[in-house]
Every structure is written in C-alpha cells, then in structure tokens.
Amino acid sequence: MKKTLLLTENFPPKEGGSGRWFWELYSRLPKDEVFIIANDTDEGRLFDKTHTLNIHRISLSCPEWGVASIDGLKFYWSTIRRVLQLIKENKIEEVHCGRVIPEGVIARAIKLLAGKEYRCFVHGEDVETAATSREHSLLVKNVCKNASMLICNSENSLNLVTQLDFDNGDKCEVLHPGVDAERFKVAPSNEAFRKKLGWSGKRVLLTVGRLQRRKGQDFLVEIMPELLKQFPDLFYAIVGRGECKEELVSMIEQNDLQNNVAVYSDMGDEELIQCYQQCDIFILPNRTINNDIEGFGMVLVEAQVCGKPVIAGDSGGTRETMSIGKTGQIIDCSAPNAMLKDLKVILGNEIIVDGSVDIAEYARARFNWDEHVIKATMLFEK
C-alpha cells in the first residue's frame, strides 16, 4: 500500500456515519502507511490524545464550498498550501478524499500542482446536494472525472455518480461501511437500563442520528398521537444532536407526549450501544429533502448487529443495509400520512419480520470489518 493521506473534515469526535466509517477503516490499516488530515477543533485535539493514529488537524470548515466567491477562494488557497506542505513533509504518495466537495476539490488542485493521484469517497448525499448548484455540479463532475478511483458507499451512490455522465464509469467501486461486531452485539434484557430511560413496559422505537429534517424524526413525532391510539404502549426514543432539537422538544411538549417520546442528546458511546441493545425496533424514517438523501445508513447495520429488526424510509441507500422482510422493512416516509399508514400495518404485527434468519448473524456476516478491510486494501492497491 502506498503511503496515503486521508483528507476529511468528517472524523471523530465529530458525530456522523462517514466519520465513524473512516475511523474504523483507516485505524485498521498499517499505521505507518496512513496519515490523516482532519478538521481542527478543541474536541478533536482532546480526542487525539486517546489514540495513536498519525493525524494532523487544520481548519477544514468553510460555509462556501464554491470557488466563485472570495471566501471560497481564500479557503481553498490557504488549505491547499497547507496540505501540500504536509504532503511533502510526510512523503505522501496518494490522497484519499472523504467527500467530493470540498476535500475532492482540494485533491484535484493538488494533483494539478504536485502530480499526486487521488481516490474519492462518494456518499450519495454530497452528489445530490451539489446538484442544487450549477457551480458545485461542475466541480463534482471535474473531481470525479479526474480521480483515479471513486469509492461509493452504496449501489445507490454509484448510480448517482454514473448519472454525472463522464466517460470513466469503470473507475467506480462500491465499498459498504462495516460495523464493529465486538462492540455492537446482542445483549440480554436490562430492565434497570430501560427503567432509567423511562422505557419500562413500553414497546420502544429507537432512532439514532443527527437531528435534522432528512432523518425524519419530526414526521414520526408528528404522527405519534395517532399511533398511540392503536399502540398505547409505544415509546419513541430519539438519540442525537442537531439543528432540529428545539423544534422536536417543542412538538413533544405541544402534543403532551412526554411519557411516550424523549430526546437524548448526551449519550456516551456505551449508553448508545445499550440503547441499540435494549430497544425493540430500530427506525430511521429518512426522506429526501432538496436532493439531500441518506447515502447508506450505518445506524441500521449497527442495530441489526445488536439483533434488532429495522425500519427505514425508502430513500437513498437504506435498502442495501437489510434483507427486506427478513431483517427489516422499507416504508414510505415522504409524508406523515404515508408513514402513519405503513407503520400501522407493520406495528400491528408483534414481530415485524418473518423470523426466517438470525438478524445479528446476517449483519455480522455481511458487514464485518475484517472482510471490509481486506476489500478496501485490494481497492487501494488497484
């Protein structure tokens, strides 16, 4: 494997599936061959004291990802200069980009200036979001056209890339995120934990993810009063942080749902895993908003490895995380009424899948990190 630079704003401790994916993957590669540039934050510097990866933090946050503005040009120029310096100091041979924009744009410039080849991860939502801007669309197409490889996190993301209509579609590869089956695993019922969270005697639906409209927590909270008429023991547990927290808390209070819906924004990693283990059903009611999609849905895999059946919205790459009917169900989450109709049918069954396969075994076999690292290494050497 060539000495590789991973360039990514999304990296722990920043929350999110792609950052967790990069951590799990690159921490399993030969340490001497991997150098990481991630976003510089106080939390990041504290996190770096807990591991031994070769990581350097610089400012990778910018509200303007285009190059047609002064702010965008300043961001790219200063970042490219710093990255070039670190590439030279660390004898980097190849660059891996966490996203098409802005990391891919930086890598494209570095290829022009220093001749370094780059591979780019594609998550689906970054391509779809860029489609809302002509300038961003042109940047995405240029970055993808000149990359040596595009690593898509799902078949859905691959399809989005091929729609860009450039001549090098054969450079695209699919690499699903994996899951740490040593940490995420089936556990016996823990009534003390359930009682602490107010789950005793409840049928718990759990969502883990950023509190944003695309994740769909708002629609599910909206229909909870109707669901409770048919399923009075239902409890909706929402774990995450994000821009929609105040709105969700307000919806809960306005609809007097405090005994049946709760938002948890201060969960540690071990408590988060216990939430997966102790819930009854995991749900990601995601929907597409202004071309913003769920590229894959790692949380669905994590829940299945903990033995839980899953429900997801029919948007993005969520279908690829499960065996539909056997380990999970896909529903229409595009509108509250559509979600309500589908959930009434599914939740009307005590067991929402057919029971023909062991959910945890299915997920472990398909998404274990050992095999993913082998495939990733083969792709990186290709």
Short mmCIF file of C-alpha atoms in Angstrom, two decimals:
data_model
loop_
_atom_site.label_atom_id
_atom_site.label_comp_id
_atom_site.label_asym_id
_atom_site.label_seq_id
_atom_site.Cartn_x
_atom_site.Cartn_y
_atom_site.Cartn_z
CA MET A 1 0.00 0.00 0.00
CA LYS A 2 1.29 3.46 -0.93
CA LYS A 3 1.79 5.99 1.84
CA THR A 4 -1.64 7.55 1.92
CA LEU A 5 -3.16 10.80 3.12
CA LEU A 6 -6.81 10.70 4.18
CA LEU A 7 -8.22 14.22 3.89
CA THR A 8 -11.54 14.58 5.68
CA GLU A 9 -13.49 17.14 7.65
CA ASN A 10 -15.72 14.34 8.97
CA PHE A 11 -13.72 12.41 11.54
CA PRO A 12 -14.21 11.62 15.22
CA PRO A 13 -15.09 13.08 17.57
CA LYS A 14 -17.43 14.78 15.09
CA GLU A 15 -20.62 12.75 15.01
CA GLY A 16 -21.84 11.07 11.85
CA GLY A 17 -21.69 7.84 9.91
CA SER A 18 -18.99 8.78 7.40
CA GLY A 19 -16.56 9.95 10.08
CA ARG A 20 -17.10 6.77 12.05
CA TRP A 21 -16.56 4.77 8.85
CA PHE A 22 -13.20 6.46 8.19
CA TRP A 23 -12.10 5.87 11.78
CA GLU A 24 -13.00 2.17 11.68
CA LEU A 25 -11.38 1.63 8.28
CA TYR A 26 -8.18 3.65 8.50
CA SER A 27 -7.42 2.65 12.09
CA ARG A 28 -7.22 -0.94 10.82
CA LEU A 29 -4.73 -0.17 8.04
CA PRO A 30 -0.93 -0.20 8.58
CA LYS A 31 -0.30 2.81 10.81
CA ASP A 32 2.99 3.75 9.16
CA GLU A 33 1.27 3.96 5.76
CA VAL A 34 -1.62 6.24 6.79
CA PHE A 35 -1.54 9.97 7.56
CA ILE A 36 -4.78 11.81 8.31
CA ILE A 37 -5.68 15.47 7.97
CA ALA A 38 -8.93 16.27 9.80
CA ASN A 39 -10.74 19.37 10.96
CA ASP A 40 -9.18 21.27 13.84
CA THR A 41 -11.41 21.64 16.91
CA ASP A 42 -10.83 21.66 20.66
CA GLU A 43 -12.74 18.38 20.91
CA GLY A 44 -10.63 16.91 18.12
CA ARG A 45 -7.37 17.71 19.86
CA LEU A 46 -8.65 16.08 23.06
CA PHE A 47 -9.77 13.03 21.09
CA ASP A 48 -6.33 12.67 19.51
CA LYS A 49 -4.84 12.06 22.95
CA THR A 50 -6.81 8.79 23.10
CA HIS A 51 -5.31 7.06 20.04
CA THR A 52 -2.03 6.57 18.18
CA LEU A 53 -3.02 7.36 14.59
CA ASN A 54 -0.87 9.82 12.63
CA ILE A 55 -3.24 12.75 12.49
CA HIS A 56 -2.78 16.46 11.86
CA ARG A 57 -5.61 18.92 12.30
CA ILE A 58 -6.17 22.06 10.23
CA SER A 59 -9.24 24.17 9.59
CA LEU A 60 -11.41 22.36 7.04
CA SER A 61 -14.68 24.15 7.81
CA CYS A 62 -15.95 26.70 5.33
CA PRO A 63 -19.52 27.88 4.68
CA GLU A 64 -18.71 28.40 0.99
CA TRP A 65 -17.54 25.35 -0.99
CA GLY A 66 -17.59 27.03 -4.38
CA VAL A 67 -14.67 28.85 -6.00
CA ALA A 68 -16.64 31.81 -7.36
CA SER A 69 -16.56 33.74 -4.09
CA ILE A 70 -13.76 35.49 -2.19
CA ASP A 71 -14.41 33.37 0.92
CA GLY A 72 -14.30 30.15 -1.11
CA LEU A 73 -11.09 31.11 -2.89
CA LYS A 74 -9.41 32.09 0.38
CA PHE A 75 -10.43 28.80 1.98
CA TYR A 76 -9.16 26.66 -0.90
CA TRP A 77 -5.92 28.60 -1.39
CA SER A 78 -4.89 28.50 2.27
CA THR A 79 -5.94 24.85 2.67
CA ILE A 80 -4.19 23.66 -0.49
CA ARG A 81 -0.94 25.36 0.56
CA ARG A 82 -1.07 23.72 4.00
CA VAL A 83 -1.94 20.28 2.63
CA LEU A 84 0.86 20.49 0.04
CA GLN A 85 3.31 21.28 2.82
CA LEU A 86 2.16 18.28 4.88
CA ILE A 87 2.30 16.01 1.82
CA LYS A 88 5.92 16.98 1.27
CA GLU A 89 6.89 16.65 4.94
CA ASN A 90 5.30 13.20 5.26
CA LYS A 91 6.31 11.83 1.82
CA ILE A 92 2.70 11.15 0.84
CA GLU A 93 2.23 9.20 -2.41
CA GLU A 94 -1.57 9.23 -2.75
CA VAL A 95 -4.53 11.21 -1.41
CA HIS A 96 -7.89 9.81 -0.27
CA CYS A 97 -10.74 12.34 -0.08
CA GLY A 98 -13.55 11.99 2.45
CA ARG A 99 -16.03 13.69 0.11
CA VAL A 100 -16.22 15.07 -3.40
CA ILE A 101 -16.60 18.63 -2.04
CA PRO A 102 -14.59 20.25 -0.54
CA GLU A 103 -11.93 17.57 0.00
CA GLY A 104 -12.07 16.35 -3.59
CA VAL A 105 -11.64 19.89 -4.94
CA ILE A 106 -8.53 20.27 -2.77
CA ALA A 107 -7.16 16.95 -4.04
CA ARG A 108 -7.89 17.90 -7.65
CA ALA A 109 -5.80 21.06 -7.22
CA ILE A 110 -3.01 19.08 -5.56
CA LYS A 111 -2.97 16.67 -8.49
CA LEU A 112 -2.51 19.62 -10.84
CA LEU A 113 0.19 21.22 -8.69
CA ALA A 114 2.09 18.19 -7.40
CA GLY A 115 1.01 15.25 -9.54
CA LYS A 116 -0.46 13.25 -6.64
CA GLU A 117 -3.21 10.83 -7.62
CA TYR A 118 -6.37 10.79 -5.52
CA ARG A 119 -9.23 8.45 -4.74
CA CYS A 120 -12.53 9.94 -3.63
CA PHE A 121 -15.25 8.57 -1.37
CA VAL A 122 -18.79 9.23 -2.59
CA HIS A 123 -21.69 9.16 -0.13
CA GLY A 124 -24.63 9.95 -2.38
CA GLU A 125 -25.91 12.92 -0.41
CA ASP A 126 -22.87 15.00 -1.40
CA VAL A 127 -23.52 14.41 -5.10
CA GLU A 128 -27.25 15.06 -4.74
CA THR A 129 -26.75 18.21 -2.69
CA ALA A 130 -24.22 19.56 -5.18
CA ALA A 131 -26.83 19.12 -7.92
CA THR A 132 -28.72 22.11 -6.49
CA SER A 133 -25.88 24.43 -7.60
CA ARG A 134 -24.54 24.69 -11.15
CA GLU A 135 -21.10 25.66 -9.85
CA HIS A 136 -20.99 22.77 -7.38
CA SER A 137 -22.22 20.36 -10.05
CA LEU A 138 -19.36 21.35 -12.35
CA LEU A 139 -16.86 20.94 -9.51
CA VAL A 140 -18.24 17.49 -8.65
CA LYS A 141 -18.03 16.34 -12.26
CA ASN A 142 -14.45 17.61 -12.62
CA VAL A 143 -13.33 15.99 -9.36
CA CYS A 144 -14.93 12.65 -10.28
CA LYS A 145 -13.60 12.69 -13.84
CA ASN A 146 -10.01 13.19 -12.68
CA ALA A 147 -9.97 10.83 -9.69
CA SER A 148 -8.13 7.53 -10.07
CA MET A 149 -10.98 5.78 -8.23
CA LEU A 150 -14.40 6.66 -6.84
CA ILE A 151 -15.33 4.62 -3.77
CA CYS A 152 -19.12 4.66 -3.37
CA ASN A 153 -20.70 3.71 -0.05
CA SER A 154 -23.68 2.07 -1.76
CA GLU A 155 -25.06 0.97 -5.11
CA ASN A 156 -27.38 3.96 -4.84
CA SER A 157 -24.39 6.31 -4.62
CA LEU A 158 -22.82 4.50 -7.59
CA ASN A 159 -25.95 5.11 -9.64
CA LEU A 160 -25.84 8.81 -8.79
CA VAL A 161 -22.22 9.03 -9.93
CA THR A 162 -22.92 7.28 -13.22
CA GLN A 163 -25.64 9.86 -13.90
CA LEU A 164 -22.91 12.52 -13.98
CA ASP A 165 -22.25 11.16 -17.46
CA PHE A 166 -18.47 11.19 -17.69
CA ASP A 167 -16.51 8.59 -19.63
CA ASN A 168 -14.75 6.81 -16.78
CA GLY A 169 -17.56 4.92 -15.10
CA ASP A 170 -15.32 1.86 -14.75
CA LYS A 171 -13.31 3.66 -12.04
CA CYS A 172 -16.28 3.38 -9.62
CA GLU A 173 -16.23 0.77 -6.85
CA VAL A 174 -18.73 0.02 -4.07
CA LEU A 175 -17.47 -0.37 -0.51
CA HIS A 176 -20.20 -0.56 2.11
CA PRO A 177 -19.38 0.68 5.60
CA GLY A 178 -18.84 -2.05 8.17
CA VAL A 179 -19.65 -2.44 11.84
CA ASP A 180 -17.57 -3.26 14.92
CA ALA A 181 -19.21 -6.53 15.96
CA GLU A 182 -17.08 -6.69 19.11
CA ARG A 183 -18.83 -3.58 20.47
CA PHE A 184 -22.22 -3.76 18.79
CA LYS A 185 -23.67 -7.13 19.76
CA VAL A 186 -26.73 -8.85 21.16
CA ALA A 187 -27.24 -8.44 24.91
CA PRO A 188 -29.79 -9.80 27.41
CA SER A 189 -32.63 -7.59 28.55
CA ASN A 190 -31.50 -4.94 31.04
CA GLU A 191 -34.57 -3.77 32.94
CA ALA A 192 -32.56 -1.34 35.07
CA PHE A 193 -31.36 0.49 31.95
CA ARG A 194 -34.83 0.53 30.43
CA LYS A 195 -36.29 1.88 33.66
CA LYS A 196 -33.66 4.64 33.85
CA LEU A 197 -34.71 5.88 30.39
CA GLY A 198 -38.44 5.52 31.07
CA TRP A 199 -38.83 2.51 28.81
CA SER A 200 -40.29 0.03 31.32
CA GLY A 201 -43.39 -1.67 29.96
CA LYS A 202 -43.02 0.12 26.64
CA ARG A 203 -42.53 -1.04 23.07
CA VAL A 204 -39.56 1.12 22.16
CA LEU A 205 -38.87 2.54 18.71
CA LEU A 206 -35.33 3.95 18.54
CA THR A 207 -33.78 6.43 16.11
CA VAL A 208 -30.08 7.27 16.31
CA GLY A 209 -28.76 10.08 14.14
CA ARG A 210 -28.35 13.78 13.67
CA LEU A 211 -31.47 15.77 14.49
CA GLN A 212 -32.22 17.10 11.02
CA ARG A 213 -35.23 17.00 8.73
CA ARG A 214 -33.74 14.44 6.36
CA LYS A 215 -33.60 11.90 9.19
CA GLY A 216 -37.38 12.18 9.63
CA GLN A 217 -37.70 12.35 13.41
CA ASP A 218 -40.11 15.29 13.01
CA PHE A 219 -42.67 13.35 10.98
CA LEU A 220 -42.62 10.42 13.39
CA VAL A 221 -43.15 12.70 16.40
CA GLU A 222 -46.00 14.35 14.47
CA ILE A 223 -47.84 11.04 13.98
CA MET A 224 -47.19 9.65 17.47
CA PRO A 225 -50.60 10.81 18.82
CA GLU A 226 -52.33 8.75 16.11
CA LEU A 227 -50.03 5.75 16.62
CA LEU A 228 -50.68 5.80 20.37
CA LYS A 229 -54.43 5.40 19.77
CA GLN A 230 -53.70 1.96 18.29
CA PHE A 231 -50.48 1.17 20.19
CA PRO A 232 -50.73 2.81 23.64
CA ASP A 233 -47.53 1.16 24.90
CA LEU A 234 -45.39 2.72 22.14
CA PHE A 235 -42.36 4.84 23.11
CA TYR A 236 -40.21 6.77 20.63
CA ALA A 237 -36.59 7.28 21.76
CA ILE A 238 -34.55 9.78 19.75
CA VAL A 239 -30.78 9.82 20.26
CA GLY A 240 -28.68 12.55 18.68
CA ARG A 241 -27.81 16.22 18.43
CA GLY A 242 -28.57 18.74 15.73
CA GLU A 243 -30.35 21.80 14.49
CA CYS A 244 -33.86 20.39 14.92
CA LYS A 245 -33.65 19.62 18.64
CA GLU A 246 -35.61 22.66 19.83
CA GLU A 247 -38.33 22.00 17.27
CA LEU A 248 -38.63 18.35 18.31
CA VAL A 249 -38.78 19.19 22.02
CA SER A 250 -41.45 21.79 21.29
CA MET A 251 -43.51 19.26 19.30
CA ILE A 252 -43.28 16.78 22.18
CA GLU A 253 -44.49 19.38 24.70
CA GLN A 254 -47.27 20.79 22.49
CA ASN A 255 -48.69 17.30 21.93
CA ASP A 256 -48.26 16.22 25.57
CA LEU A 257 -46.00 13.33 24.52
CA GLN A 258 -43.50 13.50 27.39
CA ASN A 259 -44.46 9.99 28.57
CA ASN A 260 -44.05 8.48 25.10
CA VAL A 261 -41.30 10.43 23.31
CA ALA A 262 -37.88 11.53 24.56
CA VAL A 263 -34.80 13.16 23.03
CA TYR A 264 -31.41 12.10 24.40
CA SER A 265 -28.54 14.35 23.32
CA ASP A 266 -25.86 13.47 25.86
CA MET A 267 -25.37 9.73 25.38
CA GLY A 268 -21.88 8.30 25.73
CA ASP A 269 -20.76 5.50 23.41
CA GLU A 270 -21.55 2.71 25.86
CA GLU A 271 -25.01 4.09 26.64
CA LEU A 272 -25.65 4.44 22.91
CA ILE A 273 -24.84 0.77 22.36
CA GLN A 274 -27.16 -0.15 25.24
CA CYS A 275 -29.93 1.80 23.52
CA TYR A 276 -29.49 -0.36 20.43
CA GLN A 277 -29.47 -3.50 22.59
CA GLN A 278 -32.48 -2.61 24.73
CA CYS A 279 -34.88 -1.10 22.19
CA ASP A 280 -37.49 -3.26 20.48
CA ILE A 281 -37.35 -1.87 16.94
CA PHE A 282 -34.91 0.50 15.27
CA ILE A 283 -36.35 3.03 12.84
CA LEU A 284 -34.69 5.53 10.51
CA PRO A 285 -37.66 7.41 8.99
CA ASN A 286 -35.47 9.18 6.45
CA ARG A 287 -36.74 11.10 3.46
CA THR A 288 -35.28 13.11 0.58
CA ILE A 289 -35.23 16.89 1.03
CA ASN A 290 -33.96 19.13 -1.76
CA ASN A 291 -31.75 16.37 -3.20
CA ASP A 292 -30.35 15.60 0.28
CA ILE A 293 -30.52 11.83 0.82
CA GLU A 294 -29.34 9.09 3.16
CA GLY A 295 -26.41 7.63 1.24
CA PHE A 296 -26.36 4.34 3.16
CA GLY A 297 -27.45 4.28 6.82
CA MET A 298 -24.80 2.76 9.10
CA VAL A 299 -27.10 3.03 12.11
CA LEU A 300 -29.37 0.43 10.50
CA VAL A 301 -26.46 -2.00 10.34
CA GLU A 302 -25.44 -1.29 13.93
CA ALA A 303 -28.98 -2.01 15.12
CA GLN A 304 -29.14 -5.29 13.20
CA VAL A 305 -25.82 -6.49 14.63
CA CYS A 306 -27.45 -5.94 18.04
CA GLY A 307 -30.22 -8.28 16.89
CA LYS A 308 -32.90 -5.66 16.30
CA PRO A 309 -35.31 -5.55 13.35
CA VAL A 310 -35.16 -2.27 11.47
CA ILE A 311 -37.50 0.04 9.59
CA ALA A 312 -36.24 2.67 7.15
CA GLY A 313 -37.56 5.20 4.69
CA ASP A 314 -37.41 4.36 1.00
CA SER A 315 -34.79 6.97 0.13
CA GLY A 316 -31.11 6.72 -0.75
CA GLY A 317 -29.20 3.54 0.03
CA THR A 318 -31.17 2.21 3.01
CA ARG A 319 -32.42 -0.87 1.11
CA GLU A 320 -28.82 -2.10 0.92
CA THR A 321 -28.49 -2.28 4.69
CA MET A 322 -31.02 -5.08 5.22
CA SER A 323 -32.78 -8.13 3.86
CA ILE A 324 -36.26 -6.74 3.32
CA GLY A 325 -38.89 -8.81 5.10
CA LYS A 326 -36.25 -10.90 6.88
CA THR A 327 -34.25 -8.37 8.92
CA GLY A 328 -36.16 -5.16 8.26
CA GLN A 329 -38.85 -3.27 6.38
CA ILE A 330 -38.85 -0.31 3.98
CA ILE A 331 -41.69 2.21 4.26
CA ASP A 332 -42.81 5.46 2.66
CA CYS A 333 -41.61 8.33 4.88
CA SER A 334 -42.12 11.11 2.35
CA ALA A 335 -45.16 12.46 4.23
CA PRO A 336 -46.65 11.95 7.71
CA ASN A 337 -49.82 10.27 6.44
CA ALA A 338 -47.85 7.83 4.29
CA MET A 339 -45.60 6.93 7.22
CA LEU A 340 -48.60 6.52 9.53
CA LYS A 341 -50.35 4.18 7.11
CA ASP A 342 -47.31 1.92 6.72
CA LEU A 343 -46.39 1.88 10.41
CA LYS A 344 -49.92 0.94 11.46
CA VAL A 345 -49.64 -2.16 9.28
CA ILE A 346 -46.11 -3.12 10.34
CA LEU A 347 -46.52 -2.44 14.06
CA GLY A 348 -49.79 -4.37 14.03
CA ASN A 349 -47.63 -7.49 13.97
CA GLU A 350 -45.88 -8.46 17.20
CA ILE A 351 -42.82 -9.43 15.14
CA ILE A 352 -42.22 -7.13 12.17
CA VAL A 353 -40.04 -9.57 10.16
CA ASP A 354 -40.68 -13.17 9.16
CA GLY A 355 -38.15 -14.74 11.55
CA SER A 356 -36.51 -16.83 8.85
CA VAL A 357 -32.98 -15.54 9.57
CA ASP A 358 -30.98 -14.55 12.63
CA ILE A 359 -30.78 -10.77 12.30
CA ALA A 360 -27.47 -10.36 14.11
CA GLU A 361 -25.79 -13.21 12.22
CA TYR A 362 -26.97 -11.77 8.90
CA ALA A 363 -25.50 -8.35 9.68
CA ARG A 364 -22.24 -9.72 11.09
CA ALA A 365 -21.66 -11.90 8.04
CA ARG A 366 -22.37 -9.12 5.56
CA PHE A 367 -20.85 -6.09 7.26
CA ASN A 368 -17.95 -7.30 9.42
CA TRP A 369 -14.87 -5.09 9.33
CA ASP A 370 -12.34 -7.85 8.72
CA GLU A 371 -13.70 -8.55 5.24
CA HIS A 372 -14.26 -4.87 4.53
CA VAL A 373 -10.64 -4.05 5.34
CA ILE A 374 -9.48 -6.83 3.01
CA LYS A 375 -11.65 -5.45 0.19
CA ALA A 376 -10.56 -1.87 0.91
CA THR A 377 -6.89 -2.86 0.84
CA MET A 378 -7.41 -4.56 -2.53
CA LEU A 379 -9.11 -1.43 -3.88
CA PHE A 380 -6.36 0.85 -2.59
CA GLU A 381 -3.72 -1.31 -4.29
CA LYS A 382 -5.65 -1.50 -7.57
#
